[in-house]
PDB file of C-alpha atoms in Angstrom:
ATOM      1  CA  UNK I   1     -28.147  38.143 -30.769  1.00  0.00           C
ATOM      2  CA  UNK I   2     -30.968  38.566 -28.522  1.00  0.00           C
ATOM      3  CA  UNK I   3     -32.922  41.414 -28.093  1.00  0.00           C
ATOM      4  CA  UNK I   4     -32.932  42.708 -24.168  1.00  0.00           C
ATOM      5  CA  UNK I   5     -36.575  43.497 -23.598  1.00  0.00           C
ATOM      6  CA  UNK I   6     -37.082  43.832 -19.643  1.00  0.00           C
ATOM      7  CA  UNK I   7     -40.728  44.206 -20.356  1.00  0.00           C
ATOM      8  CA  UNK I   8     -43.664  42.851 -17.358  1.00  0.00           C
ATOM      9  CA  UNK I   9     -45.419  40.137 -18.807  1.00  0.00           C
ATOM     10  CA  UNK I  10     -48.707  38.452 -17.328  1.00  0.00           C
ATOM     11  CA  UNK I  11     -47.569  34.148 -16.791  1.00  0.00           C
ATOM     12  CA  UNK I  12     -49.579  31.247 -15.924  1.00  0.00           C
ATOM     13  CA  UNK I  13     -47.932  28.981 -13.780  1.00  0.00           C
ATOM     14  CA  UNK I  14     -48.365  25.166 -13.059  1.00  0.00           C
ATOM     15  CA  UNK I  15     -49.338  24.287  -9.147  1.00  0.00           C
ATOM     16  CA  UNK I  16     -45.498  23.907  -8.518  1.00  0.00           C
ATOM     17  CA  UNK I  17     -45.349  27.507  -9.793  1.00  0.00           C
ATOM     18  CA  UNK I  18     -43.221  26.741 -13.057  1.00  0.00           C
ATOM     19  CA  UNK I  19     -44.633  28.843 -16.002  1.00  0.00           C
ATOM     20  CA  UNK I  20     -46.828  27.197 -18.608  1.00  0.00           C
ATOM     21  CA  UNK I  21     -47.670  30.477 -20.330  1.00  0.00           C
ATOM     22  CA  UNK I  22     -47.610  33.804 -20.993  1.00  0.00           C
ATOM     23  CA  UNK I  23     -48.716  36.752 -22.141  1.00  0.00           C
ATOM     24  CA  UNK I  24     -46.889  39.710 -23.670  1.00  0.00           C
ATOM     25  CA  UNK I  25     -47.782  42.909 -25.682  1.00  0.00           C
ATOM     26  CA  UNK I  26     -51.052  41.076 -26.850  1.00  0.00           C
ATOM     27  CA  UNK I  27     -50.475  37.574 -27.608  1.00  0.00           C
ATOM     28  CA  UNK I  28     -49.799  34.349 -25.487  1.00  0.00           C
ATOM     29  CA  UNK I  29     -46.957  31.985 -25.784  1.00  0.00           C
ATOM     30  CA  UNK I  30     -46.792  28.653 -24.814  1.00  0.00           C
ATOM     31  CA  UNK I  31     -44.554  27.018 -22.711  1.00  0.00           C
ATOM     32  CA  UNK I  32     -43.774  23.401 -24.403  1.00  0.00           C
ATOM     33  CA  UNK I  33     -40.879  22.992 -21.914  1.00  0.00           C
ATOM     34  CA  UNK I  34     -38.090  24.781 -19.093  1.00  0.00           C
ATOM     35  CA  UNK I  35     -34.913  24.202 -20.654  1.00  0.00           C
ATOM     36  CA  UNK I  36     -32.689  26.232 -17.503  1.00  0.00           C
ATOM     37  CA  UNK I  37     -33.264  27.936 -13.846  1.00  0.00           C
ATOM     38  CA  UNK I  38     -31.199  29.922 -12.220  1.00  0.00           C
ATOM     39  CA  UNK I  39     -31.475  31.627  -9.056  1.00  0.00           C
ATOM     40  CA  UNK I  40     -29.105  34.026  -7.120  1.00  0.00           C
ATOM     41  CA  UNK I  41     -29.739  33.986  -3.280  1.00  0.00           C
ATOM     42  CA  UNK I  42     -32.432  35.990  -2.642  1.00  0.00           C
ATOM     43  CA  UNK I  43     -33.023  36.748  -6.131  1.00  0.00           C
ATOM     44  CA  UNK I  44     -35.866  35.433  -8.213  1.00  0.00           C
ATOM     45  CA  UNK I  45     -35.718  33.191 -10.607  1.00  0.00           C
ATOM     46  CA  UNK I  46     -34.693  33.218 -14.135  1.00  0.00           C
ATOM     47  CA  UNK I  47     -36.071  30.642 -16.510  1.00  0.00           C
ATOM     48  CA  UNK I  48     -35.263  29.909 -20.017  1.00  0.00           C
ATOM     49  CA  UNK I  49     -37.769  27.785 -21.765  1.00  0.00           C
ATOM     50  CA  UNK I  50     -38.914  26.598 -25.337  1.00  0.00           C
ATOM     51  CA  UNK I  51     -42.465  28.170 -26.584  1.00  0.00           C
ATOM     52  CA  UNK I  52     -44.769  28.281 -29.146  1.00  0.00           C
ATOM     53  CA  UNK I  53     -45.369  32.071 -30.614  1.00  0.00           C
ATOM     54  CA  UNK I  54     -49.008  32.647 -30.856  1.00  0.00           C
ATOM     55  CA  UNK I  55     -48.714  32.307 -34.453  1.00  0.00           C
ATOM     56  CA  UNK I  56     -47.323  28.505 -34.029  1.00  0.00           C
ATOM     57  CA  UNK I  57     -43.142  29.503 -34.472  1.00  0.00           C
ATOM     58  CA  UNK I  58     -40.961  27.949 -31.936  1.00  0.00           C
ATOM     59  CA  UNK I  59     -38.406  30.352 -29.722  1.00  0.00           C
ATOM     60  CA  UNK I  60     -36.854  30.473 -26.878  1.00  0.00           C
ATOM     61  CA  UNK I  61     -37.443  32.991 -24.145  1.00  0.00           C
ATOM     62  CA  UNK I  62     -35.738  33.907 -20.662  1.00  0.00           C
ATOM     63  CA  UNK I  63     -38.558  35.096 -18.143  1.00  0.00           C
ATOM     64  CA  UNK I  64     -37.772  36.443 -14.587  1.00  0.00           C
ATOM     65  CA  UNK I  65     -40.746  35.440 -11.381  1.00  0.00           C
ATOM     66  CA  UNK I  66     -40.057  37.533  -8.250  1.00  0.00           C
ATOM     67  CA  UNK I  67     -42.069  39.227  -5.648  1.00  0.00           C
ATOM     68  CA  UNK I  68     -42.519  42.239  -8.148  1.00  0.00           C
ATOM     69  CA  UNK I  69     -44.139  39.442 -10.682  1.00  0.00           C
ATOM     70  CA  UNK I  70     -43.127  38.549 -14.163  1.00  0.00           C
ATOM     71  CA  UNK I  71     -40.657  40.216 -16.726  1.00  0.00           C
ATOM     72  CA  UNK I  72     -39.818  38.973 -20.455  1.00  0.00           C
ATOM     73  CA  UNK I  73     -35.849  39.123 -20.195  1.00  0.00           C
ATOM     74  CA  UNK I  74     -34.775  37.950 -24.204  1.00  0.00           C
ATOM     75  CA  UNK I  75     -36.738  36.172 -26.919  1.00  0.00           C
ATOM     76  CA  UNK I  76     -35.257  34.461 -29.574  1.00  0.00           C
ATOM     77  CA  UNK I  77     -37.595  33.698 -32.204  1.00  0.00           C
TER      78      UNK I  77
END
């Protein structure tokens, strides 16, 4: 089961504003590809996408963009 985490997280995005990256408590994970979106009316949107741990693991990780910026939701790793 996934750990909720609910932690702010600093993401790169792509020019179409999809996340490539991001950075959290230190280390940077890679985005190799966005798996799900969702997004509730004027909610912001909830990604789930496959990454690359900065020490080369693969996971899976749910990360929220709104107007208050980026959050780490879960992380499966």
């Amino acid at each position: 089961m996934p750990q909720l985490y609910d932690e702010p997280i600093r993401a790169e995005t792509t020019a179409a504003g999809t996340p490539a990256a991001f950075h959290w408590r230190g280390s940077k994970m890679q985005v190799r590809s966005v798996l799900a979106v969702w997004q509730a009316p004027g909610e912001g949107r909830l990604y789930r996408v496959g990454v690359t741990t900065a020490g080369g693991e693969p996971g899976i990780a749910e990360i929220a963009g709104g107007t208050d910026g980026w959050r780490l939701r879960h992380l499966w790793t």
